[in-house]
Tab-separated table of C-alpha atoms in Angstrom:
chain	number	residue	atom	x	y	z
U	1	MET	CA	-239.397	-11.616	26.733
U	2	SER	CA	-236.162	-11.217	25.261
U	3	ARG	CA	-233.233	-13.489	26.234
U	4	ARG	CA	-229.648	-12.222	27.310
U	5	LYS	CA	-226.620	-13.569	28.006
U	6	LYS	CA	-227.658	-14.270	32.027
U	7	GLY	CA	-230.991	-15.089	31.322
U	8	LEU	CA	-234.383	-14.161	30.540
U	9	ASP	CA	-235.532	-10.345	31.246
U	10	ILE	CA	-238.712	-10.890	32.641
U	11	SER	CA	-240.537	-9.164	35.873
U	12	GLY	CA	-243.538	-10.286	37.886
U	13	TRP	CA	-244.074	-12.286	41.048
U	14	LEU	CA	-244.218	-16.008	41.620
U	15	VAL	CA	-245.620	-17.146	44.489
U	16	LEU	CA	-244.066	-20.462	45.351
U	17	ASP	CA	-245.322	-23.192	48.026
U	18	LYS	CA	-242.114	-24.271	49.290
U	19	PRO	CA	-241.770	-27.576	50.531
U	20	VAL	CA	-240.443	-28.747	54.214
U	21	GLY	CA	-236.415	-29.338	54.007
U	22	VAL	CA	-235.510	-26.367	51.318
U	23	THR	CA	-233.752	-23.145	52.626
U	24	SER	CA	-235.526	-19.847	51.060
U	25	THR	CA	-232.755	-19.115	49.020
U	26	HIS	CA	-232.330	-22.641	47.374
U	27	ALA	CA	-236.143	-22.304	46.683
U	28	VAL	CA	-235.006	-18.946	44.853
U	29	SER	CA	-232.167	-20.015	42.909
U	30	LYS	CA	-234.265	-23.072	41.892
U	31	SER	CA	-237.054	-20.698	40.679
U	32	ARG	CA	-235.030	-18.581	39.050
U	33	TRP	CA	-233.126	-21.493	37.104
U	34	ILE	CA	-236.219	-22.867	36.352
U	35	PHE	CA	-237.554	-19.461	34.817
U	36	GLN	CA	-234.281	-18.846	33.469
U	37	ALA	CA	-234.337	-15.106	34.624
U	38	LYS	CA	-231.632	-12.658	35.265
U	39	LYS	CA	-232.757	-11.492	38.371
U	40	ALA	CA	-234.711	-12.622	41.721
U	41	GLY	CA	-235.416	-12.314	45.360
U	42	HIS	CA	-237.623	-13.362	47.564
U	43	ALA	CA	-239.678	-11.421	50.499
U	44	GLY	CA	-239.466	-12.624	53.870
U	45	THR	CA	-237.331	-15.723	54.855
U	46	LEU	CA	-239.483	-19.260	55.544
U	47	ASP	CA	-237.228	-21.360	57.877
U	48	PRO	CA	-235.935	-25.050	56.023
U	49	LEU	CA	-238.545	-26.763	58.113
U	50	ALA	CA	-241.516	-24.708	57.629
U	51	SER	CA	-243.855	-24.928	54.056
U	52	GLY	CA	-246.006	-22.546	52.716
U	53	ILE	CA	-245.968	-19.244	50.831
U	54	LEU	CA	-242.812	-17.583	49.731
U	55	PRO	CA	-243.442	-14.785	47.401
U	56	ILE	CA	-240.503	-14.511	44.711
U	57	ALA	CA	-239.707	-11.316	42.725
U	58	PHE	CA	-238.498	-11.269	39.299
U	59	GLY	CA	-236.750	-8.660	37.464
U	60	GLU	CA	-239.061	-5.194	37.969
U	61	ALA	CA	-240.823	-6.518	40.825
U	62	THR	CA	-237.323	-7.083	42.950
U	63	LYS	CA	-237.868	-2.945	43.547
U	64	THR	CA	-241.449	-3.794	45.228
U	65	VAL	CA	-240.038	-6.462	47.781
U	66	PRO	CA	-240.130	-4.172	50.881
U	67	PHE	CA	-243.795	-3.778	50.367
U	68	VAL	CA	-244.504	-7.167	50.729
U	69	MET	CA	-242.258	-7.714	53.619
U	70	ASP	CA	-243.857	-4.976	55.882
U	71	GLY	CA	-247.252	-6.900	54.944
U	72	ARG	CA	-249.150	-9.422	57.353
U	73	LYS	CA	-248.438	-12.979	57.622
U	74	ILE	CA	-250.433	-15.476	58.309
U	75	TYR	CA	-248.940	-19.011	59.962
U	76	ARG	CA	-250.486	-22.011	60.738
U	77	PHE	CA	-248.096	-24.018	63.607
U	78	GLU	CA	-247.883	-27.298	65.657
U	79	VAL	CA	-246.246	-26.705	69.309
U	80	THR	CA	-245.389	-30.020	71.086
U	81	TRP	CA	-245.339	-29.313	74.848
U	82	GLY	CA	-242.670	-30.977	77.536
U	83	GLY	CA	-239.167	-29.864	75.717
U	84	GLU	CA	-237.813	-26.536	74.383
U	85	THR	CA	-235.010	-26.706	72.151
U	86	ASN	CA	-232.137	-24.183	71.275
U	87	THR	CA	-233.718	-23.395	67.958
U	88	ASP	CA	-237.273	-23.415	69.270
U	89	ASP	CA	-237.905	-26.347	66.141
U	90	THR	CA	-237.349	-30.031	65.857
U	91	GLU	CA	-234.081	-28.723	64.440
U	92	GLY	CA	-232.085	-28.111	67.491
U	93	GLU	CA	-230.805	-29.903	70.659
U	94	THR	CA	-233.233	-29.966	74.192
U	95	VAL	CA	-232.284	-27.813	76.381
U	96	ALA	CA	-234.954	-27.845	78.858
U	97	THR	CA	-237.947	-29.890	79.840
U	98	SER	CA	-240.712	-30.232	81.770
U	99	ASP	CA	-243.414	-33.002	82.928
U	100	ALA	CA	-246.388	-30.220	83.136
U	101	ARG	CA	-248.894	-30.369	80.847
U	102	PRO	CA	-251.194	-27.241	79.880
U	103	SER	CA	-255.056	-27.645	79.730
U	104	ARG	CA	-257.012	-26.190	76.942
U	105	GLU	CA	-258.305	-23.993	79.177
U	106	ALA	CA	-255.033	-22.407	80.081
U	107	ILE	CA	-253.981	-22.138	76.665
U	108	LEU	CA	-257.031	-20.142	76.185
U	109	ALA	CA	-256.795	-17.922	78.792
U	110	LEU	CA	-252.889	-16.695	78.130
U	111	LEU	CA	-253.859	-16.354	74.394
U	112	PRO	CA	-254.865	-12.638	75.037
U	113	SER	CA	-251.525	-11.845	76.644
U	114	PHE	CA	-249.863	-12.751	73.122
U	115	ARG	CA	-252.067	-10.495	70.866
U	116	GLY	CA	-251.678	-6.814	69.808
U	117	VAL	CA	-248.070	-5.261	70.540
U	118	ILE	CA	-245.770	-7.018	72.348
U	119	GLU	CA	-242.475	-7.548	73.187
U	120	GLN	CA	-240.611	-10.634	71.760
U	121	VAL	CA	-236.873	-12.231	71.949
U	122	PRO	CA	-236.170	-13.555	68.842
U	123	PRO	CA	-234.324	-17.264	68.293
U	124	GLN	CA	-230.987	-17.551	68.948
U	125	PHE	CA	-230.563	-19.450	65.533
U	126	SER	CA	-232.296	-16.287	63.741
U	127	ALA	CA	-231.204	-14.187	60.565
U	128	ILE	CA	-230.561	-10.856	62.380
U	129	LYS	CA	-226.780	-9.612	62.201
U	130	ILE	CA	-224.682	-8.904	65.464
U	131	ASP	CA	-221.816	-6.712	64.823
U	132	GLY	CA	-222.131	-7.712	60.929
U	133	GLN	CA	-222.500	-11.631	61.529
U	134	ARG	CA	-225.751	-13.475	61.430
U	135	ALA	CA	-227.272	-14.874	64.900
U	136	TYR	CA	-227.348	-18.393	63.439
U	137	ASP	CA	-223.648	-18.512	62.502
U	138	LEU	CA	-222.435	-17.576	66.074
U	139	ALA	CA	-224.960	-19.896	67.566
U	140	ARG	CA	-223.970	-22.920	65.567
U	141	ASP	CA	-220.103	-21.839	66.647
U	142	GLY	CA	-221.005	-22.082	70.035
U	143	GLU	CA	-221.331	-18.650	71.089
U	144	GLU	CA	-223.644	-17.441	73.694
U	145	VAL	CA	-226.091	-15.060	71.898
U	146	GLU	CA	-228.297	-12.190	73.265
U	147	LEU	CA	-230.578	-10.853	71.439
U	148	ALA	CA	-232.682	-7.740	72.497
U	149	ALA	CA	-236.631	-7.689	72.772
U	150	ARG	CA	-238.439	-6.394	69.595
U	151	THR	CA	-241.596	-4.797	69.897
U	152	ILE	CA	-243.867	-6.465	67.586
U	153	GLU	CA	-247.520	-6.961	66.284
U	154	VAL	CA	-249.619	-10.331	66.608
U	155	HIS	CA	-252.916	-8.992	65.431
U	156	ARG	CA	-254.608	-12.501	65.484
U	157	LEU	CA	-254.013	-16.006	67.696
U	158	ASP	CA	-255.958	-18.432	67.654
U	159	LEU	CA	-256.269	-21.917	69.164
U	160	ILE	CA	-257.265	-24.385	66.550
U	161	GLU	CA	-256.948	-27.602	68.313
U	162	ALA	CA	-255.245	-29.018	71.579
U	163	ASP	CA	-254.405	-32.528	73.324
U	164	ALA	CA	-252.428	-33.588	75.880
U	165	ASP	CA	-249.091	-33.377	74.552
U	166	LYS	CA	-249.687	-30.850	71.338
U	167	ALA	CA	-251.694	-27.746	70.139
U	168	VAL	CA	-252.137	-26.456	66.805
U	169	PHE	CA	-252.403	-22.524	66.626
U	170	GLU	CA	-252.829	-19.512	63.721
U	171	ALA	CA	-251.262	-16.584	64.024
U	172	GLU	CA	-251.620	-13.468	61.904
U	173	THR	CA	-248.285	-11.509	62.443
U	174	GLY	CA	-246.583	-8.192	61.506
U	175	LYS	CA	-242.763	-7.706	60.230
U	176	GLY	CA	-240.167	-9.301	62.097
U	177	ALA	CA	-242.090	-11.654	64.345
U	178	TYR	CA	-240.983	-14.522	64.844
U	179	VAL	CA	-243.385	-18.362	65.407
U	180	ARG	CA	-240.940	-20.342	67.354
U	181	ALA	CA	-240.112	-17.376	69.607
U	182	LEU	CA	-244.040	-17.299	70.480
U	183	ALA	CA	-243.922	-21.361	70.768
U	184	ARG	CA	-240.997	-20.921	73.262
U	185	ASP	CA	-242.906	-18.183	75.252
U	186	MET	CA	-245.943	-19.499	75.429
U	187	GLY	CA	-244.742	-22.679	76.556
U	188	ARG	CA	-242.933	-21.004	79.674
U	189	ALA	CA	-245.672	-18.794	80.610
U	190	LEU	CA	-248.151	-21.952	80.776
U	191	GLY	CA	-245.365	-23.656	83.147
U	192	THR	CA	-243.915	-25.821	80.689
U	193	ARG	CA	-241.691	-25.941	77.844
U	194	GLY	CA	-242.847	-26.363	74.034
U	195	HIS	CA	-240.899	-25.977	70.499
U	196	VAL	CA	-242.366	-25.757	67.055
U	197	THR	CA	-242.624	-28.982	65.657
U	198	ALA	CA	-244.714	-28.151	62.194
U	199	LEU	CA	-244.932	-24.686	60.648
U	200	ARG	CA	-246.934	-23.743	57.659
U	201	ARG	CA	-246.773	-19.973	56.212
U	202	THR	CA	-250.372	-19.599	54.137
U	203	ALA	CA	-250.152	-15.667	53.581
U	204	VAL	CA	-248.044	-13.201	52.763
U	205	GLY	CA	-249.718	-9.930	52.107
U	206	GLY	CA	-251.742	-10.224	49.648
U	207	PHE	CA	-250.374	-13.315	48.500
U	208	THR	CA	-252.123	-16.790	49.410
U	209	GLU	CA	-252.495	-20.504	48.887
U	210	GLU	CA	-254.825	-19.814	46.299
U	211	ASP	CA	-252.012	-18.311	43.790
U	212	ALA	CA	-249.596	-20.507	45.145
U	213	ILE	CA	-247.558	-23.461	42.685
U	214	SER	CA	-244.870	-26.026	44.074
U	215	LEU	CA	-241.397	-26.417	42.633
U	216	ASP	CA	-242.551	-29.749	41.188
U	217	GLU	CA	-245.264	-28.505	39.420
U	218	LEU	CA	-243.182	-25.391	38.099
U	219	GLU	CA	-240.609	-28.302	36.705
U	220	ARG	CA	-243.066	-29.997	34.792
U	221	LEU	CA	-244.395	-27.181	33.247
U	222	ARG	CA	-240.688	-26.336	32.225
U	223	GLN	CA	-240.457	-29.734	30.434
U	224	GLY	CA	-244.039	-29.422	28.988
U	225	ALA	CA	-245.105	-28.456	25.177
U	226	GLY	CA	-245.746	-25.107	26.531
U	227	GLY	CA	-242.827	-24.566	28.522
U	228	GLU	CA	-241.795	-20.761	28.765
U	229	GLN	CA	-245.361	-19.714	27.886
U	230	GLU	CA	-246.919	-21.684	30.678
U	231	LEU	CA	-244.472	-20.434	33.218
U	232	ALA	CA	-245.230	-16.873	32.222
U	233	GLU	CA	-248.776	-17.496	33.222
U	234	CYS	CA	-247.908	-18.252	36.802
U	235	LEU	CA	-246.246	-14.898	37.152
U	236	LEU	CA	-248.379	-12.068	39.033
U	237	PRO	CA	-248.037	-8.687	37.928
U	238	VAL	CA	-245.456	-6.317	39.415
U	239	GLU	CA	-248.163	-4.500	40.610
U	240	THR	CA	-250.177	-7.011	42.267
U	241	ALA	CA	-247.386	-6.059	45.628
U	242	LEU	CA	-249.105	-2.682	45.851
U	243	ASP	CA	-252.457	-3.271	46.000
U	244	ASP	CA	-251.709	-1.886	49.915
U	245	ILE	CA	-250.662	1.583	48.784
U	246	PRO	CA	-253.036	4.367	46.838
U	247	ALA	CA	-253.116	4.278	43.049
U	248	LEU	CA	-252.133	7.631	40.775
U	249	ALA	CA	-253.011	7.969	37.300
U	250	VAL	CA	-250.697	10.550	35.475
U	251	SER	CA	-250.546	11.748	32.029
U	252	GLN	CA	-248.070	10.786	29.803
U	253	ALA	CA	-246.246	14.322	30.003
U	254	GLU	CA	-246.483	14.065	33.633
U	255	ALA	CA	-244.876	9.883	33.492
U	256	ALA	CA	-242.017	11.760	31.155
U	257	ARG	CA	-241.307	14.048	33.465
U	258	LEU	CA	-241.336	11.312	36.691
U	259	LEU	CA	-239.428	8.579	34.303
U	260	ASN	CA	-236.489	11.613	33.746
U	261	GLY	CA	-236.261	11.681	37.885
U	262	GLN	CA	-238.164	15.321	38.220
U	263	PRO	CA	-241.539	16.073	40.453
U	264	VAL	CA	-244.957	16.604	39.095
U	265	LEU	CA	-246.465	19.183	40.538
U	266	LEU	CA	-250.352	17.917	41.476
U	267	ARG	CA	-252.937	20.886	41.029
U	268	GLY	CA	-256.673	21.008	40.235
U	269	ARG	CA	-259.676	19.649	42.131
U	270	ASP	CA	-258.964	16.376	41.625
U	271	ALA	CA	-255.232	16.356	43.163
U	272	PRO	CA	-254.746	14.160	46.282
U	273	THR	CA	-254.853	15.612	49.197
U	274	TYR	CA	-252.509	12.856	51.129
U	275	GLN	CA	-249.142	12.565	51.948
U	276	GLY	CA	-247.080	9.412	51.458
U	277	SER	CA	-246.141	6.985	49.012
U	278	VAL	CA	-248.445	6.003	45.784
U	279	SER	CA	-248.039	4.076	43.209
U	280	VAL	CA	-247.967	5.519	39.383
U	281	THR	CA	-249.612	4.549	36.260
U	282	ALA	CA	-249.723	6.082	32.690
U	283	GLY	CA	-252.024	4.251	29.913
U	284	GLY	CA	-252.666	1.506	32.572
U	285	ALA	CA	-249.122	0.804	32.986
U	286	LEU	CA	-247.246	0.855	36.294
U	287	ILE	CA	-244.054	3.587	35.755
U	288	ALA	CA	-242.974	4.004	39.281
U	289	LEU	CA	-243.172	4.350	43.106
U	290	ALA	CA	-243.437	8.018	44.033
U	291	GLU	CA	-244.089	10.168	47.661
U	292	ILE	CA	-246.283	12.777	47.476
U	293	GLU	CA	-244.653	15.984	49.681
U	294	ARG	CA	-246.643	18.814	49.834
U	295	GLY	CA	-248.344	18.862	46.470
U	296	GLU	CA	-245.729	17.596	44.667
U	297	LEU	CA	-245.082	14.185	43.099
U	298	HIS	CA	-241.435	12.793	43.694
U	299	PRO	CA	-240.199	10.145	41.618
U	300	ARG	CA	-238.557	7.352	43.902
U	301	ARG	CA	-238.370	3.987	41.984
U	302	ILE	CA	-238.766	3.684	37.907
U	303	PHE	CA	-240.031	0.642	36.604
U	304	HIS	CA	-238.794	-0.131	33.325
U	305	LEU	CA	-241.764	-2.559	32.167
U	306	ASP	CA	-242.839	-3.371	28.720
U	307	ARG	CA	-245.406	-0.620	27.681
U	308	ALA	CA	-247.713	-0.219	25.271
């Protein structure tokens, strides 16, 4: 790692276990400061009141963020029945109440209608932009926020436990799904009202709790004797984010063309026949993200990683 005026020139993925009460932006800033990283970004906002997996990209890994954003996410969340808030969680004000409480049987009977491809209206307090402004900024200013329903996919939605007033669920969702909106809509469909009272994200794409580390632990490592080296060992390779797309190895000569922004003609009996995105390696090192189009490999993003 080489030090520059604006920080360390490092690349890789940090799987942060974000604590409750911290914004995703603050978590990225704190992590960047701990690593003294020159460049950082995250793959998918996690609400301040939520905990769990927040993948943070350093350096060249920021070029792979879209692939993580598009990945599936797994959440475990608690819904408390009887009240709906304007934020759909405990942070907001109560806007509707109900004395009705759903039975376990009623909840189980409802779940199939919330699985698969469904329409969902995002929460008023969300990061979606309306005429260039974030919905949550408009909502905080007291403006009436009307968001259009969006098509989302819920791959899995299971009831984990339930009592009279609360239920715990686990959901596996695609891009753009809001757990808070699931809680709100399930409450209404069950003839009551509901809001999220606890939320934890346990996986984002290929990043899971097994790889996660807390801010406190990172701070401890920073202050320890191992310092920079121990922190570096917490990072996963840039290509970890690309596990779900095909990988293609090319020769050094072909790599040189790609690194200069030139396409490479794919020929021979081992040439891939599929179309679309691939991660390209040469000599075992990641060099580019590329698209295969009509038998040609076109570079889209070039990686400037240390190569042996």
